[in-house]
Each structure stands twice: as structure tokens, then as C-alpha cells.
Short mmCIF file of C-alpha atoms in Angstrom, two decimals:
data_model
loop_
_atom_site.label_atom_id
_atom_site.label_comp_id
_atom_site.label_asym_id
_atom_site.label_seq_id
_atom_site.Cartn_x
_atom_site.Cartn_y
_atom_site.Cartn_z
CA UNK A 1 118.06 88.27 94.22
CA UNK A 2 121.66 87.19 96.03
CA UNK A 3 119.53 86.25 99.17
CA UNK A 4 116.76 84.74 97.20
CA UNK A 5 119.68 82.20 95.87
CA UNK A 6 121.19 81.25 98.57
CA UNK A 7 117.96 80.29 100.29
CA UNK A 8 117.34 78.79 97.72
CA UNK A 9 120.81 76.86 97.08
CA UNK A 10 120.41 75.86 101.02
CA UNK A 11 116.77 74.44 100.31
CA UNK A 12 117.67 72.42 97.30
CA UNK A 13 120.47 70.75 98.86
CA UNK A 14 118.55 69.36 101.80
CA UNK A 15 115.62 68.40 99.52
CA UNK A 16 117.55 66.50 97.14
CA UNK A 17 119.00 65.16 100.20
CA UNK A 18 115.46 64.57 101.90
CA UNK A 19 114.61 62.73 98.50
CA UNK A 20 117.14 60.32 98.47
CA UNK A 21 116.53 59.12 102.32
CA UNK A 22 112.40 58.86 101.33
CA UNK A 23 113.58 56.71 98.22
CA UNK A 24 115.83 54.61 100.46
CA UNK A 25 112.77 54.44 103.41
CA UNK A 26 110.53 53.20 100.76
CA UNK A 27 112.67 50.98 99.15
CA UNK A 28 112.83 49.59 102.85
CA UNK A 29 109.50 48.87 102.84
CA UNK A 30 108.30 52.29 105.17
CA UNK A 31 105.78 54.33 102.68
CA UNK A 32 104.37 56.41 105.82
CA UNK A 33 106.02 60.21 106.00
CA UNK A 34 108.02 60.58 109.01
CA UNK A 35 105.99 63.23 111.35
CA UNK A 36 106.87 65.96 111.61
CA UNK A 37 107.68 66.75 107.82
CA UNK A 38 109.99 68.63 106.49
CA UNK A 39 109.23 72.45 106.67
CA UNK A 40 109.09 73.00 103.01
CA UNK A 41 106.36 70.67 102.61
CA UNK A 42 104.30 71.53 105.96
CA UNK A 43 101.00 73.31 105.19
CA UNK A 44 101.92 76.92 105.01
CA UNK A 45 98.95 78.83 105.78
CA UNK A 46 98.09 76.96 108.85
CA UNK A 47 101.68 75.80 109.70
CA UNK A 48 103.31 77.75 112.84
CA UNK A 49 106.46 77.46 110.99
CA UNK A 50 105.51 80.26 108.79
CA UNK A 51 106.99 83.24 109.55
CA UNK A 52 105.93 87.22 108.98
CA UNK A 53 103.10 86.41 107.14
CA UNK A 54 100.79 88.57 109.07
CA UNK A 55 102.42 92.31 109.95
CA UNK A 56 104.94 93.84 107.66
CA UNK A 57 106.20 95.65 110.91
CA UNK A 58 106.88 92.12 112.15
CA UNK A 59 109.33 91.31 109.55
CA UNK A 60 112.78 89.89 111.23
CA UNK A 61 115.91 91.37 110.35
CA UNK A 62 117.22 87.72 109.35
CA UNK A 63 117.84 87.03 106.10
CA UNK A 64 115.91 83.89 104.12
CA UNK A 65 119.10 81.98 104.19
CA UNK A 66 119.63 81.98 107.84
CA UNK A 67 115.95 80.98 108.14
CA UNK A 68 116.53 77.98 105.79
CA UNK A 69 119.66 77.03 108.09
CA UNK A 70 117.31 77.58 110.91
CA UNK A 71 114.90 75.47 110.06
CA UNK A 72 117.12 72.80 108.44
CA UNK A 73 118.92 72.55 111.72
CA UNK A 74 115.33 72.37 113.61
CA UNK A 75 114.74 69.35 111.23
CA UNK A 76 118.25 67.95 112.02
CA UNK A 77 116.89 67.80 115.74
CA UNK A 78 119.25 70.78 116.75
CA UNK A 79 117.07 73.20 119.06
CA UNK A 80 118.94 76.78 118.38
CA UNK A 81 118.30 79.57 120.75
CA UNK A 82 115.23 82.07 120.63
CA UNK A 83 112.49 81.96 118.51
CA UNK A 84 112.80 78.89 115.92
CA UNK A 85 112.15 81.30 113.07
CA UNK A 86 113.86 84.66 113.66
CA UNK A 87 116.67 83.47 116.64
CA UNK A 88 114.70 86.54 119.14
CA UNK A 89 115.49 85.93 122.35
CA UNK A 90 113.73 88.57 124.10
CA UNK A 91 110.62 88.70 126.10
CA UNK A 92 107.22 86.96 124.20
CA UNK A 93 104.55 89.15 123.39
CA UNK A 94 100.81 88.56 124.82
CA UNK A 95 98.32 88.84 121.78
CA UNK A 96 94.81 87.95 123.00
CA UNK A 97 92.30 85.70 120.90
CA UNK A 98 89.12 87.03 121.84
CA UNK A 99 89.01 83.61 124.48
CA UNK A 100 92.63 83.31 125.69
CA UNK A 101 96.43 83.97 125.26
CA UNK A 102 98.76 83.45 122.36
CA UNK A 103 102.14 84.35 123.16
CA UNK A 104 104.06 85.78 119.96
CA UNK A 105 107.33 86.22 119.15
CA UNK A 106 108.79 89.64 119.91
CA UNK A 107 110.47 89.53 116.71
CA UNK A 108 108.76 87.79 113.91
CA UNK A 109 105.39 87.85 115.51
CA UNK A 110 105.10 83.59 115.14
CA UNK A 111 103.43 82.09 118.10
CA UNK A 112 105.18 80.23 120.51
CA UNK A 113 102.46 79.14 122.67
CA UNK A 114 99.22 78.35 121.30
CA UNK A 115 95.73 79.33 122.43
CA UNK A 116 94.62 77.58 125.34
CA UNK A 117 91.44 76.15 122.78
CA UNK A 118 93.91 74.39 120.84
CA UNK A 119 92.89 75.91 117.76
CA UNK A 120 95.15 78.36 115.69
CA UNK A 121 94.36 81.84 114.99
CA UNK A 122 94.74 84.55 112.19
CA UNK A 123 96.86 87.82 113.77
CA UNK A 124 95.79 90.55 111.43
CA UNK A 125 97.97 93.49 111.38
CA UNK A 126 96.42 96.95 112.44
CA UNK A 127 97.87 98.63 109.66
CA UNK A 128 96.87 97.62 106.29
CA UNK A 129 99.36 96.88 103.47
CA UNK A 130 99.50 95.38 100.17
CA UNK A 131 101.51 92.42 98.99
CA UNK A 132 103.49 94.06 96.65
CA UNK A 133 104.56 96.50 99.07
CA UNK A 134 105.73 94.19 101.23
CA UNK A 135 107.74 91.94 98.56
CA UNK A 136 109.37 95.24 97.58
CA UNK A 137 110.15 95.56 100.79
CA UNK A 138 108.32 99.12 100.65
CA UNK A 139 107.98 98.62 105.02
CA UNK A 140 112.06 98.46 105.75
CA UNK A 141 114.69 101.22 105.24
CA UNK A 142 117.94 99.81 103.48
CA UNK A 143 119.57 99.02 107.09
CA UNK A 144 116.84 95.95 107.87
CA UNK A 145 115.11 98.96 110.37
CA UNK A 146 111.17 100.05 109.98
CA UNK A 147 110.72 102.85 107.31
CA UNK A 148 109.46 105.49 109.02
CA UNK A 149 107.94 107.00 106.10
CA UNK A 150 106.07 103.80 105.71
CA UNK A 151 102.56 103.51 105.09
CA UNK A 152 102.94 106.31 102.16
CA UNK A 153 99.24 107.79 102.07
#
């Protein structure tokens, strides 16, 4: 719950402060949405800013907050090292499409290079899971590590 309100503190904060600049823009006379939006308001399920969605065993150590300064920093034109969602900097991960390449983030498993086709694709994990498992957090062991005793038949 501490995490949850932090991240959330952090998000609320740049959104009220993302509210008052769009009030002053329109007032200005610009009603378009500066591109690229903000990542809170960015399509989520086809967005590559989403992170971990796809493979519980994929989940970065990082906690939410330091992904909302991440990505707050990312909208503040700041480019931090590693992966934009997770900070990995190690070696990308080859995941094939069927067609091409995606590379993937070591880490967090987000791509960082898309498929040559242009189009996005779904990574499904090879181990199934449910989400409640993985909002309990049923997947890591109390260090941020994999739980090796995890999937529980």
C-alpha cells in the first residue's frame, strides 16, 4: 500500500500540473493535445509504455514510484539510461513474431525495437498465471527475486 501511494502521490502531482499547462494552452487558443501524451493517458493495452503486462517472470525489481519518476522524467524530455521502463541496461532479448524480430527488454520484457511490419504484437507468457496471483505478487519472494516455488500446482 506505501508503494501504491507514493506512485500515486508522484502521478497526481504531475497531472494536476499537466492540467494547469492544458488549461493555460487552451486558453491560448491551442485545443490540439501535444503528441506524444502524457503516459497516464496513452492507450494502455496497445501503448509500448506499458510495462510487465505480459510474463509475471518479467516483472522488474523497480518499484511503481521509480517507474512514475521514470516516466515523468521521459515526459520532461530527460532520456535516463536502460530500458525507459525498468532502467535494464543489459543485453536486449530477441523474441520472434512469427515474421520478424522484436527485441525485448531483458528486464521488463517491453519492446524496444518493434517488428520490422510495423505492427505491434501480443508476447504471451509460456507459463500461465492468473491475475490475482500476480497482484498478490504470488510470482516474487519477499527480496524482489522469482519464487521458486512459483507456479503452486
Amino acid at each position: 500500500m506505501e508503494e501504491l501511494h507514493e506512485a500515486r502521490v508522484l502521478w497526481l502531482v504531475r497531472a494536476d500540473e499537466y492540467a494547469a499547462q492544458r488549461r493555460a494552452e487552451k486558453q491560448a487558443g491551442r485545443r490540439a493535445v501535444p503528441n506524444p501524451r502524457p503516459w497516464w493517458l496513452r492507450n494502455w493495452w496497445e501503448s509500448p509504455d506499458r510495462a510487465w503486462f505480459e510474463d509475471p517472470f518479467r516483472h522488474p525489481s523497480l518499484r511503481l514510484s521509480e517507474y512514475v519518476r521514470r516516466q515523468n522524467a521521459i515526459l520532461d524530455g530527460v532520456e535516463p539510461p536502460g530500458c525507459p521502463a525498468c532502467g535494464d541496461e543489459g543485453p536486449r532479448v530477441l523474441s520472434s513474431t512469427g515474421h520478424g524480430w522484436v527485441e525485448l527488454c531483458r528486464g521488463c520484457a517491453r519492446a524496444l525495437a518493434p517488428c520490422p511490419c510495423g505492427q505491434r504484437h501480443r508476447f504471451v507468457s509460456e507459463t500461465l498465471f492468473n491475475w490475482n496471483d500476480i497482484w498478490q505478487r504470488v510470482h516474487m519472494s519477499d527480496d524482489g527475486t522469482q519464487n521458486p516455488h512459483w507456479p503452486a500446482g
